């Protein structure tokens, strides 16, 4: 199954939609310094109040996580995962592949992990590009803290990909499933940082996987393993459970 | 030949989809290494029977085995020794022919070196070397069918299920395909179940046939003997006589 996973990953990397996603991410990296060049004072003040900090790096991280990467994890995972099993079924490829000695649940697991790996590849490349591009262009940019914070957020991106694959398969139709996955991820993104704005809701928002992905925002001065590891483990567990649910649901799909 | 020595046994097989009886009490057996014809009109139940034999559809009654493996209880064992070319399918448009064959080989857990050797041999056999690194989205019907057959052979199957494999092919492509199948049976001892409503193809290739009509098996045996029994000179006459007799 490892070999199949590798070949599927390579094939997925070469698909058009992957190129489109890569172009979107490259645009985001290049555009952010321009957007951040002169943020309105009320935005600076609001962010300083929410994160108890007037540090320009905190402003940047808010913009990068909430306005860029959280939007990315609402869209790109859905694009990458919309083809898992259902596209093969709709186009007729599954008619060939379903007759091989691999059950449909296992095939779903392979395709979903492959989509997650593509998402992680795009995500990591984006963060590395940003870490190389932003010093000197973004005020107060700290590459080490940036990469540490985004390594946690990467787990949320992987979860979002597995979640989108499972939701789309559960709905059973690609178009409708894509819309439902977009809507659900949109809700999670919309509520991801509510706990920072409304501290009394903070504990409740920890049930949101995308909040877990942004927890490094709590203390950007001291991003450390003890802050990052628990949410990473929680997101890994959630991703595994989500893929397992998808593998159970996919049995209803007729090849 | 005893039942246990048969490549495929089908006993009282039935499949119902809601109110529709797709396969009704079908029984037959296929000898190892033979090319067995499976004929009938569209919707007669040929595809459903093949899907049951590959474990893609669960039967509502009866049982079947492929090389001794029960098609319900040992589905993956059946698929390991089988190749399948469905009537309607598509190839992944963003893959090349070579990549797709290696991908299918990985589904059988064939070691990479062996998979590469087999895919190169199949690409040569079907004259696809020149197009091996082209995206499959641009392939013609004939080339698609060749890749379809190549993927069905990547695991060196002992049983090959082909559902309407000559549909959409031009006369030359049809002739080539039938020659490939004959060679597989004669040189490698592959058992072929050849499902088609193109009766001339069935006659060209098969010694024995099963005829399905409205989900039921209406005849099974050697083509020559069936023709003699029903006073038919051609396959068309034989099939029409079988259907008429069934109607009366």
Coordinates of N, CA, C and O in Angstrom, one line a residue, chain A residues 3-4 7-8 11 14-16 91-93 95-103 107 111 254-255, chain B residues 51 56 76 79-80 84 86 88-92 94-95 99 102-104 106-108 112 137 151:
Chain A
X3 N 3.6 1.8 -1.7 CA 4.0 2.0 -3.1 C 2.8 2.7 -3.8 O 3.0 3.7 -4.6
X4 N 1.6 2.2 -3.6 CA 0.4 2.8 -4.2 C 0.2 4.2 -3.7 O -0.1 5.1 -4.5
X7 N 2.7 6.4 -5.5 CA 2.4 6.7 -6.9 C 1.1 7.6 -7.0 O 1.1 8.5 -7.9
X8 N 0.2 7.4 -6.1 CA -1.0 8.3 -6.1 C -0.6 9.7 -5.7 O -1.1 10.7 -6.4
X11 N 1.0 11.2 -8.8 CA 0.0 11.5 -9.8 C -0.8 12.8 -9.4 O -1.1 13.6 -10.2
X14 N 0.8 16.1 -10.0 CA 0.8 16.5 -11.4 C -0.5 16.9 -11.9 O -0.6 17.3 -13.1
X15 N -1.6 16.9 -11.1 CA -2.9 17.3 -11.6 C -3.0 18.8 -11.7 O -2.4 19.5 -11.0
X16 N -3.9 19.2 -12.6 CA -4.1 20.6 -12.9 C -4.5 21.4 -11.6 O -4.1 22.5 -11.3
X91 N -16.4 9.5 -13.3 CA -15.8 9.5 -14.7 C -15.7 8.0 -15.2 O -15.5 7.9 -16.4
X92 N -15.8 7.0 -14.4 CA -15.8 5.7 -14.9 C -14.4 5.0 -14.6 O -14.3 3.8 -14.9
X93 N -13.5 5.7 -14.0 CA -12.2 5.1 -13.6 C -12.4 4.0 -12.5 O -11.7 3.0 -12.5
X95 N -14.7 1.9 -12.2 CA -15.1 0.7 -12.8 C -13.9 -0.3 -13.0 O -14.0 -1.5 -12.9
X96 N -12.8 0.3 -13.4 CA -11.6 -0.5 -13.5 C -10.9 -0.8 -12.2 O -10.5 -1.9 -11.9
X97 N -10.8 0.2 -11.3 CA -10.0 0.1 -10.1 C -10.7 -0.7 -9.0 O -10.0 -1.3 -8.2
X98 N -12.0 -0.7 -9.0 CA -12.7 -1.4 -8.0 C -12.6 -2.9 -8.1 O -12.8 -3.7 -7.2
X99 N -12.2 -3.4 -9.3 CA -12.0 -4.8 -9.5 C -10.6 -5.3 -9.1 O -10.3 -6.5 -9.3
X100 N -9.8 -4.5 -8.5 CA -8.5 -4.9 -8.0 C -8.6 -5.3 -6.6 O -9.6 -5.0 -5.9
X101 N -7.6 -6.1 -6.1 CA -7.6 -6.6 -4.7 C -7.4 -5.6 -3.7 O -6.4 -5.7 -2.9
X102 N -8.2 -4.6 -3.7 CA -8.1 -3.5 -2.7 C -9.5 -3.1 -2.4 O -10.3 -2.7 -3.3
X103 N -9.9 -3.2 -1.1 CA -11.3 -2.8 -0.8 C -11.5 -1.3 -1.0 O -10.6 -0.5 -1.0
X107 N -9.0 1.9 -0.5 CA -8.7 2.8 -1.6 C -9.0 4.2 -1.1 O -8.2 5.1 -1.4
X111 N -6.3 7.3 -1.1 CA -6.6 8.6 -1.8 C -6.6 9.7 -0.9 O -6.1 10.8 -1.2
X254 N -21.2 2.7 -4.9 CA -21.3 1.6 -5.8 C -20.3 1.9 -7.0 O -20.3 3.0 -7.6
X255 N -19.4 0.9 -7.2 CA -18.4 1.2 -8.2 C -19.0 1.1 -9.6 O -19.9 0.3 -9.8
Chain B
X51 N -20.1 -8.9 -12.7 CA -19.8 -8.1 -11.5 C -19.9 -9.0 -10.3 O -19.2 -8.9 -9.3
X56 N -18.1 -7.5 -7.1 CA -18.5 -6.0 -7.2 C -20.0 -5.9 -6.8 O -20.4 -4.8 -6.5
X76 N -11.3 -10.8 -2.5 CA -10.0 -10.3 -2.8 C -9.1 -11.4 -3.5 O -8.3 -11.1 -4.3
X79 N -10.1 -11.5 -7.0 CA -9.6 -10.4 -7.8 C -8.1 -10.5 -8.0 O -7.5 -10.0 -9.0
X80 N -7.4 -11.2 -7.1 CA -5.9 -11.3 -7.3 C -5.6 -12.2 -8.5 O -4.6 -12.0 -9.1
X84 N -10.0 -7.8 -15.4 CA -11.4 -7.4 -15.8 C -11.3 -6.1 -16.6 O -10.7 -5.1 -16.3
X86 N -14.2 -3.8 -18.0 CA -15.7 -3.5 -18.0 C -16.1 -2.9 -19.3 O -15.3 -2.5 -20.1
X88 N -18.0 -0.3 -19.8 CA -18.0 1.2 -19.8 C -17.0 1.6 -18.7 O -17.2 1.2 -17.5
X89 N -16.0 2.3 -19.1 CA -15.0 2.8 -18.1 C -14.3 4.0 -18.7 O -14.4 4.3 -19.9
X90 N -13.4 4.6 -17.9 CA -12.5 5.7 -18.4 C -11.2 5.5 -17.8 O -11.0 4.8 -16.7
X91 N -10.2 6.1 -18.4 CA -8.8 6.0 -17.8 C -8.6 7.4 -17.2 O -9.1 8.4 -17.6
X92 N -7.7 7.4 -16.1 CA -7.4 8.7 -15.5 C -6.8 9.7 -16.4 O -5.7 9.4 -16.9
X94 N -5.1 12.5 -16.3 CA -3.9 13.1 -16.0 C -2.7 12.2 -15.9 O -1.6 12.6 -15.7
X95 N -2.9 10.9 -16.0 CA -1.8 9.9 -16.0 C -1.4 9.5 -17.4 O -2.2 9.6 -18.3
X99 N 2.4 5.3 -16.4 CA 2.1 5.6 -15.0 C 0.9 4.8 -14.5 O 0.8 4.2 -13.4
X102 N 1.7 1.1 -13.9 CA 2.4 1.0 -12.7 C 1.5 1.2 -11.5 O 1.7 0.5 -10.4
X103 N 0.6 2.1 -11.6 CA -0.4 2.4 -10.5 C -1.3 1.1 -10.3 O -1.4 0.7 -9.1
X104 N -1.7 0.5 -11.3 CA -2.6 -0.7 -11.2 C -1.7 -1.8 -10.6 O -2.2 -2.6 -9.8
X106 N 0.7 -1.5 -8.6 CA 0.8 -1.3 -7.1 C -0.4 -1.7 -6.4 O -0.3 -2.1 -5.2
X107 N -1.6 -1.7 -7.0 CA -2.8 -2.2 -6.4 C -2.7 -3.7 -6.1 O -3.4 -4.2 -5.2
X108 N -1.9 -4.4 -6.9 CA -1.8 -5.8 -6.7 C -0.5 -6.1 -5.9 O -0.1 -7.2 -5.7
X112 N 8.2 -3.2 -7.5 CA 8.4 -2.2 -8.5 C 9.1 -2.7 -9.7 O 8.7 -2.4 -10.9
X137 N -5.7 11.4 -21.5 CA -6.8 12.2 -22.0 C -6.9 12.3 -23.5 O -8.0 12.4 -24.0
X151 N -4.1 -3.1 -18.6 CA -4.3 -3.0 -17.1 C -4.9 -4.3 -16.6 O -4.7 -4.7 -15.5

